[in-house]
Structure formats: C-alpha cells, structure tokens
Amino acid sequence: MTASRTTRPARQSRALPKSVAGAEALRSPGEANVWGFEDSAPAKQSEISRPVTRTLSYVEALREATDFEMARHESVVVFGLDVDDPKAIQGTTRGLAEKYGPERVFGTPLSEDAMTGAAIGMALAGLRPIHVHIRMDFLMLAMNQLVNVAAKCHYMYGGRVHVPLVVRAMIGKSWGQGAQHSQGLYSFFMHVPGFKVVAPATPYDAKGCLAAAVRDDNPVLYVEHRHLHFTHGLVPEESYLVRPGKARITAHGSDITLVGISAMQTECLAARHYLTTAGIDAEVIDPIWLSPLDIDTIADSVERTGRLLVVDNGWIACGAGSEIVAAIAERLMGVRDLRVQRMGFAPVTCPTTRCLEDLFYPNGRTIAAAARDLVEGTKTGWVPDEEPKLAKLEFKGPF
Amino acid sequence: MHEQLYRSLYRIRRVEEHAARAYPSDKIKSPVHLSIGQEAVSVGVCAALEPNDVVFGTYRGHALYLAKGGDLKQMIAELYGKVTGCARGKGGSMHLIDPEAGVMGASAVVGTTIANAVGYAYALKLRREPAIVASFFGDGATEEGVFAESLNFAVLKQLPILFVCENNQYAIHTHQRQRQGRPDICARARALGMPAECIENNELLNLVERGKQVVGRIRSGLGPHFMEAMTYRWQEHVGPGADFHLGYRTEDEAQPWKDSDQVHRLADLIDPVRRTEIETEVEEEIAAAFDFAESSPFPSPAELHEHVFQEVCA
C-alpha cells in the first residue's frame, strides 16, 4: 500500500463478477429492489466462483468473519467491554468465547486507554488483536495509544516492528443516542499516517473487510454503523477479502456522482431512486476503505458526470467528505468543469429529541434535493415526497 | 558478576558523558534525556533478566536500552540521525528499540508504554512462553490514568510482568510532593492487588538481589510485582548540562546521591587491573560507536515515505 495520499494508486481492473450483488445487502431478503440498482456487484477482489444464494445479516457476517479468522490463526484474539456477555455485542461475538476459550475472547475492565495500549503490546508480541468498542465515542479515551503508538510504531522504529491491530467501533443513531453515542469520528484517524480506516456498508463487505483488516499487518479502524447491523444481504459461505484501497460503484449513472460513506451509502441509494423521478440519473459510489482512499474510482466517475456530492456520516468540517472533495478538486481542476458539494451532520451536537435529530442527519430526500440543485445549477426548492418503502431503518433500544 | 555489572554501569555512564560532550557540536540534533545517576536501576533489574525477556521504557531510556543489550553502534547512529541507527534515524533518542535484544521501545508520552508492556505480557502468558516483561517508567507516570488501568489488568490476568518505577522525584522540574497527594506509590500498587517494595538507596547490588528474587517469583507464575527504585537524575531534564541554577532543586539535595555514586562503588569492588582492562575495552567500544555514527550515511530522501505501513500482510 502506498503511504502517501498524494500518490495516485495504480489503476485496478474494473471487471465485476455478476455472482455477488453487494448492494443487494441494502434491502431485506425477499423485498423488491426498490432502489432500482441495475449493477451493484462488488469489485473483483476475491475468488468467488459460485453464485451466492445465502443471505446473512451484517451482524452474522461480522461474526462469521471473526470466527473464520480465529479458526485460521490462533494469534487472533478478541476483547473489549462486553464481548463475552449475554448480548455479545449485538451478536457479533456470540459463541466465540465458548469456541475459542476465555484467553482468546474476553471482556475487559472499563479501561479503554490501557486496553488499547495492551492491544498494541499484544500486536508487538505477534498476536492479531481485535479490540471492540460498542460506541466510537469511547475511542476518545484511547487516542494517545491509537495516535501516538499504534499509528507510529512502524515508522518511528524504522520498520522494525508492526502493529496488526483491528479496532472495531460502532456509530449509533436515533432513539435518543444523543451527544456521546452518535459520533462518526473516523476522519480523526484518516488524518494520521499509519492508520487504515474502513467503513463497510453491506454484509458482504462487513465480512470481507473484517477478514482483510485482521490479516493486515497495520492498525485498522473498522467503522460499523448500528443501522447497518440490521441489514441483510448475500454473503458467500467461503472466506474472501475486500482489500484496502478499492471503492465500489454501487449504482451506475451519468448525471451526478453521489459518494455515501458508511450508513450514508444507504441514504444515497435512496436518493438515487428519488432522483429518477426527477429525470436525474445518479451514480453512487461506496468508498468502503477511507484510508487508503480509492480516489481513482471517484475521479473517473466525476470526470464523466461533472458533479460530485459527498455525503458523510460525520460532521463536514475536516471530515472524510471534505477530504474526498478536495482530492477530486485537485485531480480534476483544469481537466473538467465540475460542481461539488459536501453533506454531513449539522454542525451541532447531536440532539436526542426526534424532531431535532431528524434535522441533524442527511437523508435520501435531502440528499436528492441537494443533488438536483447541483445538477441544475440553481436552487430549485424541490424536495421529493417521502416514499414509505424508503423510510429509514429505525434503531430501537434497549441496546 | 561484579565485573559484568561494572562493565554495564561504566559503559552507560561513559556513553552518556560522550553524548553530552558531542552535544555542543550539534551533530545530535534531537533532545537527549541523560540517565546519568540513574544507571543502577536499569543495570540491576536487567541483570536479573534473561535474553528472551522483554523491556519497555521511557524517553530517558539510554540506560535501559544498553543494560538490556541494545546495540551501541546503532544507538549512537540513531542519535546522529543516521540510516544505520536502530530506527533508521526516524525515532531518535526518545524511541530507541532493539527487538533482538528484547528492547521493545520507549515513548515520549509519559506512562504510555506501561500498557504496551502489559499487553506483551498477556501474549507471553497466552502462548505459555517462559519469558517475562519488565516495564520501566518514572514517578510521574504513576499519576497517569493508564498506570492504574494497566496494573489492574495485570493483576486481573496474573501476568508475568515486573513494574519498575524509577523514582527520581522530579517530573521535569516539579517535585513529587507537589504532584501527589499521597506520595506512597507502592501503596497504590498494593491497593491494586500486587506485592510492592521500595528500594531506597539506588544500590546496585541490592537492586540485583531484589531483582533476581522477584523475577524468579514472576517467572514461576505468581503474577505481577511492583518495584519502586529511588534514584536521582544528576543532569538537567533534557540536554547535556547541569540545571541547579534554575533553583527548583539544590546541589545539597544531589550531594548524597553523588557521594554514593554506584560507578565508583562497583569500581572499588573490582581488581584494579581488571578494572583498567574493562574501562579500556569500553572506551574503545564507545569510540568505535561514535566513529560508526559519524561515518554512516544519512537516510536517502526516499526514506521519508518508507515504513508508513508494513507492506506484507498475513
């Protein structure tokens, strides 16, 4: 992997096997394809030869990937608050402690700082720890170890050690998650050289990205959104990798490029459907890996569409979306006329009351409205009527 | 044994003095935190460790690096920013490492490596390895939250780890009594559930004896142990010189520690002929290490972008 984000990654094959529909995962099994994906297959990153017919939830896909990796190598250990309790982190760690024993799967004291430091020490000793945080907000207690040690060790020690660490962190939303259970703070880690960041949006990618993260010899922040935990999709039974540095076009279009990060991928696909009713054909891209970021795939798309709307699952200022827009502007300045826009959380603390919280997040309709204005180059005032089928999935507690 | 200990102690002292002497040449373009006065703690504890045992240290880490067997040439080259340095010139004095010798690094952020040491000890226990970990940190580190968190986990999992608090009484220029409501650090370790002892006098032979006893205890599976070693930093917090002119401490306070200088104490226990031989060998080794650093190349510009990520994945 090339270290510098200014280095343009090598072009990769665009060949897409039709056997696995990645974006299928964004709807429930048996449901009609309400979002009208015509081509939503994942990039060819692993050898999935047989047609995939099995449906799994995001949670089950995560659990399966963890199970596979633990079986594959005894150096993989899983720990964090509550990983071995009856709820087993929404089920993502269910059964692992029984199968692999309490030395490889264990709940920890409420010590995010030291346990992150311990995870690094384990990695330095040759283990491959997966440290689980049920909310990303809790990572703020571990920033010293993550930024000053995990991301630094390989470089600071001249390549003599490395830190194969996976940090799973969940983002909450709705049902009163509020100020300290809702933050999408992954851009902090994109800022720091030495960290990889992945935010899979489908069960297929949840499994393939976790396997890739565990096998990576570098620290990886693995971003999960609680809403995505509830989604179902086609997941191959065998082991496969969704490797760092490759985005996926989840729906083709020619009028505008929508980039949706994490759960905002779902909202962008909903927006695409609304836009078709206004005669606008949107292309939707899931970056999947935010660091290293596949800017080539996004740039190729924007070179065709001339418009880019990036929808982040975090605040806009200094965010992942800002990084993508800036990189595209640098790439396409003088190459093509373009219009760009960023969307993300409102620049406020997330409120708990529903009426304000609904205004805090972008959604399919507000994204569609912004996209249409961008395409038409004027404030049209258009906002599509809500379609019940596209109403967002609700998280309901207790959690 | 005395000869071995003296060689280690004298070697560290002289390396530090050479570094201090080279400092005004500005060839060491990085902060150095000299361990002059504190060498006995590292030498004593490391004398009790085996080659496969592992240590984690601090930014005042020259003594620990050398006492555990870190490569001297690579250390000096690292101070000089040369590509032959132990971290290819990318870590500097505060981040010395030599995995082959069991020196697993040091942090410039106080307290940080305590947790890393605990994690390493967890891995050793999980794999049923006979090695143990020694975690070195200063009195200031015991004020960080990670100290209590790490000790708690080590007790919970009964990890094979020795915690060594090098108490030189000062966090930069602030005395322990100005920072800790209750300065009894051992009491805090005991409260978290592990045996703890304070070694008051910085005496090398005492440190060796106690070190061997507690290391044996840890290696036999009896869980973590805490050792507070009182000691004294002779030079300024960072840099080559003295700092009594700053007024935060007095020469009177330092005098008893200098009077009981362990380098001289050990020297008195060795046959004078052997002593001269050892000192000559050490001086030659140090001179060769500085020559090596001087003559080594700096990293090439391409090195800037190397080692951000480990390339090969499992």
XYZ file of C-alpha atoms in Angstrom, chain A residues 136-137 171-174 178-179 181-186 225 261-264 267 310-317 319 321 342-351 356-363:
48
model
C -16.981 5.044 18.619
C -17.316 7.872 21.134
C -21.672 4.565 15.475
C -25.124 4.927 16.979
C -28.118 6.775 15.538
C -31.678 7.554 16.585
C -27.546 11.799 21.602
C -24.296 13.637 22.083
C -23.380 7.724 21.349
C -23.724 9.028 17.808
C -20.425 10.404 16.618
C -18.704 9.361 13.416
C -15.153 10.369 14.236
C -13.265 8.254 11.706
C -22.952 1.773 11.908
C -19.926 6.886 3.495
C -20.973 4.113 5.890
C -24.729 4.321 6.548
C -24.995 7.312 4.215
C -29.314 7.122 2.041
C -20.267 13.541 -0.967
C -22.477 12.547 1.941
C -20.561 11.899 5.114
C -21.657 10.073 8.225
C -19.977 12.728 10.332
C -19.501 16.458 10.501
C -18.419 18.225 7.352
C -15.524 20.332 8.662
C -14.198 15.343 7.510
C -16.204 14.086 2.735
C -20.496 18.223 0.827
C -23.257 16.997 3.113
C -22.976 15.592 6.614
C -24.173 16.063 10.152
C -25.499 19.507 11.035
C -22.673 21.469 12.689
C -24.121 20.965 16.149
C -24.046 18.345 18.890
C -26.448 15.525 18.120
C -29.716 16.221 19.961
C -34.382 17.918 16.034
C -32.488 14.704 15.419
C -34.293 14.222 12.111
C -32.888 17.569 11.023
C -29.389 16.654 12.192
C -28.809 13.896 9.614
C -28.892 13.976 5.816
C -31.459 11.545 4.402
